[in-house]
Coordinates of C-alpha atoms and ligand atoms in Angstrom, one line a residue:
M15 CA 28.2 88.0 -61.5
K16 CA 30.8 88.1 -64.3
I17 CA 29.1 89.5 -67.4
S18 CA 30.1 90.3 -71.0
V19 CA 28.2 92.6 -73.2
I20 CA 28.7 92.2 -77.0
G21 CA 28.0 95.5 -78.8
C22 CA 28.6 98.8 -77.2
G23 CA 26.1 101.1 -79.1
Y24 CA 23.2 103.1 -77.6
L25 CA 22.0 99.9 -76.0
G26 CA 25.1 97.9 -75.1
A27 CA 27.3 100.7 -73.7
V28 CA 24.5 101.7 -71.3
H29 CA 23.8 98.1 -70.4
A30 CA 27.5 97.4 -69.7
A31 CA 27.9 100.5 -67.5
A32 CA 24.6 99.9 -65.7
M33 CA 25.5 96.3 -64.9
A34 CA 28.8 97.4 -63.4
E35 CA 27.0 100.1 -61.5
L36 CA 24.9 97.3 -60.0
G37 CA 28.0 95.6 -58.7
H38 CA 28.7 93.0 -61.5
D39 CA 32.1 92.5 -63.2
V40 CA 31.6 93.5 -66.8
V41 CA 33.5 93.5 -70.0
G42 CA 32.1 95.3 -73.0
I43 CA 33.1 94.2 -76.5
D44 CA 32.7 96.0 -79.8
V45 CA 34.5 95.8 -83.2
D46 CA 34.7 99.7 -83.3
E47 CA 38.1 100.5 -81.9
R48 CA 37.3 104.3 -81.5
K49 CA 34.2 103.5 -79.5
I50 CA 36.1 101.0 -77.2
D51 CA 39.0 103.5 -76.7
A52 CA 36.5 106.2 -75.7
L53 CA 34.6 103.9 -73.3
A54 CA 37.8 102.5 -71.8
S55 CA 38.9 106.0 -71.0
G56 CA 35.6 106.6 -69.3
Q57 CA 34.1 108.7 -72.1
A58 CA 30.6 108.1 -73.5
P59 CA 30.9 107.8 -77.3
F60 CA 27.4 109.4 -77.7
F61 CA 25.1 111.7 -75.8
E62 CA 23.1 110.0 -73.1
P63 CA 22.2 111.8 -69.8
G64 CA 23.8 110.0 -66.8
L65 CA 26.0 107.7 -68.8
P66 CA 29.3 109.6 -68.3
E67 CA 28.7 109.5 -64.5
I68 CA 28.2 105.8 -64.3
L69 CA 31.0 105.1 -66.8
T70 CA 33.4 107.1 -64.6
S71 CA 32.3 105.5 -61.3
A72 CA 32.2 101.9 -62.8
S73 CA 35.6 102.3 -64.5
A74 CA 37.1 103.7 -61.3
S75 CA 35.8 100.7 -59.3
G76 CA 37.7 98.4 -61.7
R77 CA 34.5 96.5 -62.4
L78 CA 34.1 97.7 -66.0
T79 CA 36.5 97.0 -68.9
F80 CA 36.2 97.2 -72.6
S81 CA 37.9 95.3 -75.4
T82 CA 37.8 94.7 -79.2
D83 CA 38.9 91.2 -78.7
M84 CA 36.1 88.6 -78.2
A85 CA 38.5 86.4 -76.2
A86 CA 38.0 88.9 -73.3
V87 CA 34.6 87.3 -72.7
K88 CA 36.4 84.3 -71.2
G89 CA 35.5 83.9 -67.6
A90 CA 32.1 85.6 -67.9
T91 CA 29.0 83.5 -67.2
V92 CA 26.3 85.7 -68.7
H93 CA 26.9 87.0 -72.2
F94 CA 24.5 89.7 -73.4
V95 CA 24.2 90.2 -77.1
A96 CA 23.3 93.9 -77.7
V97 CA 24.3 94.5 -81.3
G98 CA 22.2 96.4 -83.8
T99 CA 19.5 95.0 -86.1
P100 CA 19.2 97.8 -88.6
Q101 CA 16.9 97.7 -91.7
K102 CA 18.5 95.7 -94.4
P103 CA 19.3 97.9 -97.4
G104 CA 16.7 97.5 -100.2
S105 CA 14.3 95.6 -97.9
Y106 CA 12.0 96.0 -94.9
S107 CA 13.6 93.0 -93.0
A108 CA 16.0 93.3 -90.2
D109 CA 19.7 92.8 -91.0
M110 CA 20.8 89.9 -88.8
T111 CA 24.4 90.0 -89.8
Y112 CA 25.6 91.6 -86.5
V113 CA 23.6 89.3 -84.2
D114 CA 24.8 86.2 -86.1
A115 CA 28.4 87.4 -86.1
A116 CA 28.2 88.2 -82.3
V117 CA 26.9 84.7 -81.5
D118 CA 29.3 83.0 -83.8
G119 CA 32.2 85.0 -82.3
L120 CA 31.1 83.9 -78.8
L121 CA 30.7 80.2 -79.5
P122 CA 34.4 79.3 -79.1
Y123 CA 34.6 80.8 -75.7
L124 CA 31.4 79.4 -74.1
Q125 CA 31.9 77.1 -71.1
D126 CA 29.6 74.8 -69.3
G127 CA 26.9 76.7 -67.4
D128 CA 27.3 79.9 -69.5
L129 CA 24.2 81.7 -70.6
V130 CA 23.9 83.7 -73.9
V131 CA 21.3 86.4 -73.4
G132 CA 19.8 88.1 -76.5
K133 CA 18.8 91.7 -76.0
S134 CA 18.8 92.9 -79.6
T135 CA 15.4 93.3 -81.3
V136 CA 15.0 90.4 -83.7
P137 CA 12.5 88.7 -86.0
V138 CA 10.5 86.1 -84.1
G139 CA 12.1 82.7 -84.5
T140 CA 15.7 84.0 -84.0
A141 CA 16.1 82.8 -80.4
S142 CA 15.3 79.2 -81.1
R143 CA 17.6 79.2 -84.1
L144 CA 20.4 80.6 -82.1
A145 CA 19.7 78.3 -79.1
A146 CA 20.3 75.3 -81.4
K147 CA 23.5 76.9 -82.6
V148 CA 24.7 77.3 -79.0
K149 CA 23.7 73.8 -78.1
D150 CA 25.6 72.4 -81.2
S151 CA 28.8 74.1 -80.4
A152 CA 28.8 74.3 -76.6
P153 CA 26.3 71.7 -75.2
G154 CA 26.8 72.9 -71.6
A155 CA 25.8 76.5 -72.4
N156 CA 22.3 77.9 -72.9
L157 CA 20.4 80.8 -74.4
A158 CA 17.7 83.1 -73.1
W159 CA 16.0 86.1 -74.7
N160 CA 15.7 89.2 -72.6
P161 CA 14.3 92.1 -74.7
E162 CA 15.3 95.7 -73.8
F163 CA 12.7 98.4 -73.4
L164 CA 14.9 101.4 -72.6
R165 CA 14.2 104.8 -74.1
E166 CA 17.1 106.9 -75.3
G167 CA 17.5 109.9 -73.1
F168 CA 16.3 107.9 -70.1
A169 CA 18.5 104.8 -70.9
V170 CA 20.4 104.7 -67.6
Q171 CA 17.4 105.0 -65.4
D172 CA 15.4 102.5 -67.6
T173 CA 18.2 99.9 -67.4
I174 CA 18.8 100.2 -63.6
S175 CA 15.0 100.4 -62.8
P176 CA 13.1 98.9 -65.8
D177 CA 9.3 99.0 -65.7
R178 CA 9.3 95.2 -66.4
L179 CA 11.6 92.3 -67.1
V180 CA 10.9 89.7 -69.7
Y181 CA 12.8 86.4 -69.9
G182 CA 12.3 84.1 -72.9
V183 CA 13.6 80.7 -71.9
S184 CA 14.2 77.2 -73.3
P185 CA 11.3 74.7 -73.6
D186 CA 13.4 72.3 -71.5
P187 CA 12.3 73.0 -67.9
E188 CA 15.7 72.2 -66.4
V189 CA 17.5 74.6 -68.8
A190 CA 14.7 77.2 -68.2
G191 CA 15.2 77.0 -64.5
K192 CA 18.9 77.5 -64.7
S193 CA 18.6 80.4 -67.1
R194 CA 16.0 82.1 -64.9
A195 CA 18.2 81.7 -61.8
L196 CA 21.1 83.4 -63.5
L197 CA 19.0 86.2 -64.8
N198 CA 17.5 86.7 -61.4
E199 CA 21.0 87.1 -60.0
V200 CA 21.8 89.7 -62.7
Y201 CA 18.6 91.7 -62.0
A202 CA 18.5 91.1 -58.2
K203 CA 18.2 94.8 -57.4
A204 CA 15.2 95.4 -59.8
L205 CA 13.5 92.2 -58.6
N206 CA 13.9 93.2 -55.0
E207 CA 12.2 96.4 -55.9
Q208 CA 9.2 94.4 -57.1
T209 CA 9.8 95.0 -60.8
P210 CA 7.2 92.9 -62.7
L211 CA 8.7 89.8 -64.3
V212 CA 7.3 87.8 -67.1
V213 CA 9.0 84.4 -67.8
T214 CA 7.9 83.0 -71.1
D215 CA 9.0 81.1 -74.2
Y216 CA 11.4 82.4 -76.8
A217 CA 8.8 83.4 -79.4
T218 CA 6.7 85.4 -76.9
A219 CA 9.7 87.3 -75.5
E220 CA 10.7 88.3 -79.1
L221 CA 7.1 89.2 -79.9
V222 CA 6.7 91.3 -76.7
K223 CA 9.4 93.6 -77.8
V224 CA 8.2 94.2 -81.4
S225 CA 4.6 94.4 -80.3
A226 CA 5.4 97.0 -77.7
N227 CA 7.2 99.2 -80.3
A228 CA 4.4 98.5 -82.9
F229 CA 1.8 99.6 -80.4
L230 CA 3.7 102.8 -79.5
A231 CA 4.2 103.6 -83.2
T232 CA 0.5 103.0 -83.8
K233 CA -0.5 105.2 -81.0
I234 CA 1.6 108.1 -82.4
S235 CA 0.3 107.6 -85.9
F236 CA -3.2 107.3 -84.6
I237 CA -3.0 110.8 -83.1
N238 CA -1.2 112.1 -86.2
A239 CA -4.0 110.8 -88.4
I240 CA -6.5 112.6 -86.2
A241 CA -4.3 115.7 -86.5
E242 CA -4.8 115.5 -90.3
I243 CA -8.5 115.6 -89.8
A244 CA -8.2 118.4 -87.2
E245 CA -6.2 120.4 -89.8
V246 CA -9.0 120.4 -92.3
T247 CA -11.8 121.0 -89.7
G248 CA -10.3 123.6 -87.4
G249 CA -10.1 121.1 -84.5
N250 CA -7.4 121.1 -81.9
V251 CA -5.6 117.7 -81.6
T252 CA -3.8 118.7 -78.4
E253 CA -7.1 119.4 -76.5
L254 CA -8.5 116.3 -78.1
A255 CA -5.6 114.2 -76.9
D256 CA -6.0 115.6 -73.4
A257 CA -9.7 114.8 -73.4
I258 CA -9.4 111.2 -74.7
G259 CA -6.2 110.7 -72.5
F260 CA -8.3 111.1 -69.4
D261 CA -9.8 107.7 -70.2
T262 CA -7.3 105.5 -68.4
R263 CA -8.0 102.7 -71.0
I264 CA -6.5 105.1 -73.6
G265 CA -4.0 107.1 -71.5
R266 CA -2.4 110.4 -72.5
R267 CA 1.2 109.3 -73.1
F268 CA 2.5 108.9 -76.6
L269 CA -0.5 110.9 -77.9
N270 CA 1.6 114.0 -78.9
A271 CA 0.8 114.8 -82.5
G272 CA 3.7 116.4 -84.4
I273 CA 6.1 115.6 -87.2
G274 CA 6.0 111.9 -86.3
F275 CA 8.3 109.2 -84.9
G276 CA 11.9 108.5 -85.8
G277 CA 15.0 107.0 -84.3
G278 CA 16.8 103.7 -84.6
C279 CA 13.9 101.6 -83.3
L280 CA 10.3 102.3 -84.0
P281 CA 10.5 102.9 -87.8
K282 CA 12.7 99.9 -88.6
D283 CA 11.0 97.7 -86.0
I284 CA 7.5 98.1 -87.5
R285 CA 8.9 97.4 -91.0
A286 CA 10.8 94.3 -89.9
F287 CA 7.7 93.0 -87.9
G288 CA 5.6 93.4 -91.1
A289 CA 8.2 91.7 -93.2
R290 CA 8.4 88.8 -90.7
A291 CA 4.6 88.4 -90.7
E292 CA 4.8 88.2 -94.5
E293 CA 7.4 85.5 -94.3
L294 CA 5.1 83.6 -91.9
G295 CA 2.2 83.9 -94.4
R296 CA 0.4 86.3 -92.1
G297 CA 1.1 89.6 -93.9
E298 CA -2.5 90.7 -93.6
S299 CA -2.3 90.5 -89.8
L300 CA 0.2 93.4 -89.7
A301 CA -0.8 95.2 -92.9
F302 CA -2.0 98.1 -90.7
L303 CA 1.6 98.8 -89.8
K304 CA 2.2 99.9 -93.4
E305 CA -0.5 102.5 -92.8
V306 CA 1.1 103.5 -89.5
D307 CA 4.4 104.0 -91.4
A308 CA 2.6 106.0 -94.2
I309 CA 0.8 108.3 -91.8
N310 CA 4.2 108.9 -90.1
L311 CA 6.0 109.8 -93.2
R312 CA 3.2 112.1 -94.4
R313 CA 3.8 114.3 -91.4
R314 CA 7.3 115.2 -92.7
Q315 CA 5.9 116.0 -96.1
H316 CA 3.1 118.0 -94.5
V317 CA 5.7 120.3 -92.9
V318 CA 7.7 120.7 -96.1
D319 CA 4.5 121.6 -97.9
L320 CA 3.5 124.0 -95.2
V321 CA 6.9 125.8 -95.4
V322 CA 6.6 126.2 -99.1
E323 CA 3.0 127.5 -98.7
M324 CA 4.1 130.0 -96.0
L325 CA 7.0 131.1 -98.2
G326 CA 4.6 132.1 -100.9
G327 CA 4.8 129.0 -103.1
K328 CA 8.5 128.3 -103.4
A329 CA 11.3 127.5 -101.0
F330 CA 14.1 128.3 -103.5
E331 CA 16.7 130.7 -102.1
K332 CA 14.5 131.3 -99.0
R333 CA 16.2 131.3 -95.7
V334 CA 14.9 128.7 -93.3
A335 CA 16.0 128.2 -89.7
V336 CA 15.7 124.7 -88.3
L337 CA 15.8 124.2 -84.5
G338 CA 16.5 120.6 -83.6
L339 CA 18.0 117.7 -85.6
A340 CA 17.9 114.8 -83.2
F341 CA 15.0 112.4 -83.5
K342 CA 14.0 113.5 -80.0
P343 CA 15.3 115.7 -77.2
E344 CA 18.0 114.5 -74.8
S345 CA 19.6 112.5 -77.6
D346 CA 22.3 113.0 -80.3
D347 CA 20.7 110.2 -82.4
I348 CA 19.7 111.3 -85.9
R349 CA 18.8 107.8 -87.2
D350 CA 15.6 108.3 -89.2
S351 CA 15.1 111.7 -87.6
P352 CA 12.0 113.4 -88.9
S353 CA 13.6 116.8 -88.1
L354 CA 16.7 116.1 -90.2
D355 CA 14.7 114.6 -93.0
I356 CA 12.6 117.8 -93.2
A357 CA 15.8 119.9 -93.3
V358 CA 17.3 117.8 -96.0
Q359 CA 14.1 117.9 -98.1
L360 CA 13.9 121.7 -97.8
N361 CA 17.6 122.0 -98.8
G362 CA 16.8 119.8 -101.8
L363 CA 14.1 122.3 -102.8
G364 CA 16.8 125.0 -102.9
A365 CA 16.0 126.6 -99.5
I366 CA 19.0 128.1 -97.6
V367 CA 18.7 126.0 -94.5
R368 CA 20.5 126.9 -91.3
A369 CA 20.1 124.2 -88.7
T370 CA 21.1 123.8 -85.1
D371 CA 20.8 121.3 -82.3
P372 CA 22.3 121.1 -78.8
E373 CA 23.9 117.7 -79.3
A374 CA 23.3 116.3 -82.8
I375 CA 25.2 118.6 -85.1
Q376 CA 28.2 116.3 -85.4
N377 CA 26.2 113.3 -86.3
A378 CA 23.9 115.3 -88.7
H379 CA 27.0 116.8 -90.4
A380 CA 28.6 113.4 -90.9
K381 CA 25.5 112.2 -92.7
H382 CA 24.4 115.4 -94.5
P383 CA 27.4 117.6 -95.0
Q384 CA 25.5 119.6 -97.6
L385 CA 23.5 121.3 -94.8
H386 CA 24.7 124.4 -93.1
F387 CA 25.0 123.9 -89.3
V388 CA 25.3 126.6 -86.7
D389 CA 25.9 126.4 -83.0
T390 CA 23.3 128.8 -81.7
V391 CA 19.6 129.6 -82.1
A392 CA 20.6 133.3 -82.9
E393 CA 22.8 132.2 -85.8
A394 CA 20.1 129.8 -87.1
V395 CA 17.3 132.4 -87.1
E396 CA 19.4 135.3 -88.4
D397 CA 17.6 136.7 -91.5
A398 CA 15.4 133.6 -91.7
E399 CA 12.0 134.0 -93.4
I400 CA 10.6 131.1 -91.4
V401 CA 11.6 129.3 -88.2
L402 CA 10.9 125.6 -87.7
L403 CA 10.9 124.1 -84.3
L404 CA 11.4 120.4 -85.1
T405 CA 12.9 118.7 -82.0
E406 CA 11.5 119.9 -78.7
W407 CA 14.7 120.5 -76.7
K408 CA 13.9 122.4 -73.4
E409 CA 15.9 125.4 -74.7
Y410 CA 13.7 125.6 -77.8
R411 CA 10.4 125.2 -75.9
S412 CA 11.2 128.2 -73.8
I413 CA 12.2 130.6 -76.6
L414 CA 10.1 133.8 -76.5
P415 CA 9.1 135.7 -79.6
Q416 CA 10.9 138.8 -78.3
Q417 CA 14.2 137.0 -78.1
I418 CA 14.4 136.3 -81.8
E419 CA 12.1 138.8 -83.6
G420 CA 14.9 141.4 -84.0
L421 CA 17.0 138.8 -85.8
V422 CA 14.6 137.2 -88.3
A423 CA 13.6 138.5 -91.7
G424 CA 10.0 137.2 -91.4
K425 CA 7.9 136.6 -88.3
Q426 CA 6.7 133.1 -89.3
I427 CA 7.1 130.0 -87.2
I428 CA 6.1 126.3 -87.5
D429 CA 5.8 124.5 -84.2
G430 CA 6.4 120.9 -85.3
R431 CA 6.0 119.5 -81.9
N432 CA 3.1 121.6 -80.5
V433 CA 5.1 122.8 -77.6
L434 CA 4.9 126.6 -77.9
D435 CA 2.2 128.9 -76.6
S436 CA 0.3 129.9 -79.8
A437 CA -1.3 133.0 -78.2
Q438 CA 2.1 134.3 -77.1
W439 CA 3.5 134.2 -80.6
R440 CA 0.4 135.5 -82.3
D441 CA 0.1 138.4 -79.8
A442 CA 3.7 139.3 -80.7
G443 CA 2.6 139.5 -84.4
W444 CA 3.9 136.2 -85.7
T445 CA 2.3 133.8 -88.1
Y446 CA 2.2 130.7 -86.0
R447 CA 1.4 127.3 -87.4
A448 CA 1.3 124.0 -85.5
M449 CA 0.4 120.4 -86.1
G450 CA -3.3 119.6 -86.0
R451 CA -4.3 122.6 -84.1
P452 CA -5.2 126.1 -85.2
Ligands
UGA522 C1 11.6 103.3 -78.3 C2 10.6 102.8 -77.2 O1 9.9 103.8 -76.6 C3 11.5 102.0 -76.2 O2 10.6 101.4 -75.2 C4 12.3 100.9 -76.9 O3 13.1 100.2 -76.0 C5 13.2 101.6 -77.9 O4 12.3 102.3 -78.9 C6 13.9 100.5 -78.6 O5 13.3 99.6 -79.3 O6 15.1 100.4 -78.4 P1 13.2 105.5 -78.4 O7 13.5 105.1 -79.8 O8 14.3 105.9 -77.5 O9 12.4 104.3 -77.6 O10 12.2 106.7 -78.5 P2 10.7 107.1 -78.0 O11 10.7 107.8 -76.8 O12 9.8 105.9 -78.1 O13 10.3 108.1 -79.2 C7 10.2 107.6 -80.5 C8 9.8 108.7 -81.5 O14 8.4 109.0 -81.3 C9 10.5 110.1 -81.3 O15 10.9 110.6 -82.6 C10 9.5 110.9 -80.6 O16 9.7 112.3 -80.9 C11 8.2 110.4 -81.2 N1 7.0 110.6 -80.4 C12 6.9 110.1 -79.1 C13 6.0 111.4 -80.9 O17 6.0 111.9 -82.0 N2 4.8 111.6 -80.1 C14 4.7 111.0 -78.8 O18 3.7 111.3 -78.2 C15 5.8 110.3 -78.3

């Protein structure tokens, strides 16, 4: 199958490389020349485990090319739209500029039988609007919506072997059948492996995506709300999560209390979903998502307050070590990262913050050059009066008190992700504080 992928960010670059890995002929398009140059030379423009390997093998096979010129999509039959839908400045809605520009840019090149496939996370109603646009300009081409559920850090595996496939197709049965057949060819490997497939209408496909993210965000904020109660009652939210998680109706995954969720998806998606509900006159249906957001943001404030308290009432001129800046481990993504937000807030209070991360320093520095970044844990903790573990990279989870106690000025640690062994740190004479557990 000849495929084009418009947008080569965290989603599109992985999608393009994975499609080529599956044997398709793929061209990836992006307006960012530096990104395209890197990808064309087989280099991943961001950190994603497994991506460099498939980029190298796909490029070597000749099945994967990249271009900044939209005309390069000519000859492809399936065109994936994988551009970003960030939060619109000054609003909770999604900024649709990039999706609209991608589809408008594609229109002149569409041929009879082509299929435009939306992957971006969009407000419900977008697909039918874009389908009409495609029909107007290229009557022989069609549109389907195929939301993406990949997790950063596992993006390659999630793309090649997704846990489900969703196709939102046209209300016209003939068009729907053709769209389905083309997508089945694209995803033949996953379908042969019995990956569940849901074929539905446009609105449902769009809603599946935002509902999934809203549910995940709600699950995390639920457990963080319980953590707030545990914090004032002496309960232990981790043991509680284990206990309720044994109920398979609840499940243990996404019940890790901590400093809350971040990233380029969950925070902006719940806001855009709420904003869309308000436009539809159903704001009250999703009003709870505002609470989910508020609980989430309170966790960051809680850590800042705790640091100030542990530093004796003020952070001014106190040395603070921050371990972890990415919004989660195995990623260099700092979009809406709770860890980086906490570091910035403490810096704003006059603390002398020294921050490190295995992969995210460059991105964090570009956004917040006022922070002081160091390459190693040893440099970060040197003379620190308090150490904050904020992103649970493997190398931070395995730190032992003995490794750093000769370096710090004060034996105080906040475990923002509840991943350290509290007894080990307390036995070594540290003041250890965690999220929602004693
Ligand atoms: C999320 C969804 O999980 C994907 O299914 C979806 O495709 C993607 O958004 C998207 O819309 O593109 P991702 O943003 O990569 O994926 O990250 P998650 O693994 O969902 O983690 C989100 C945040 O929640 C992270 O900051 C993480 O630290 C936090 N989290 C996660 C918790 O605080 N507790 C948990 O128990 C789990």
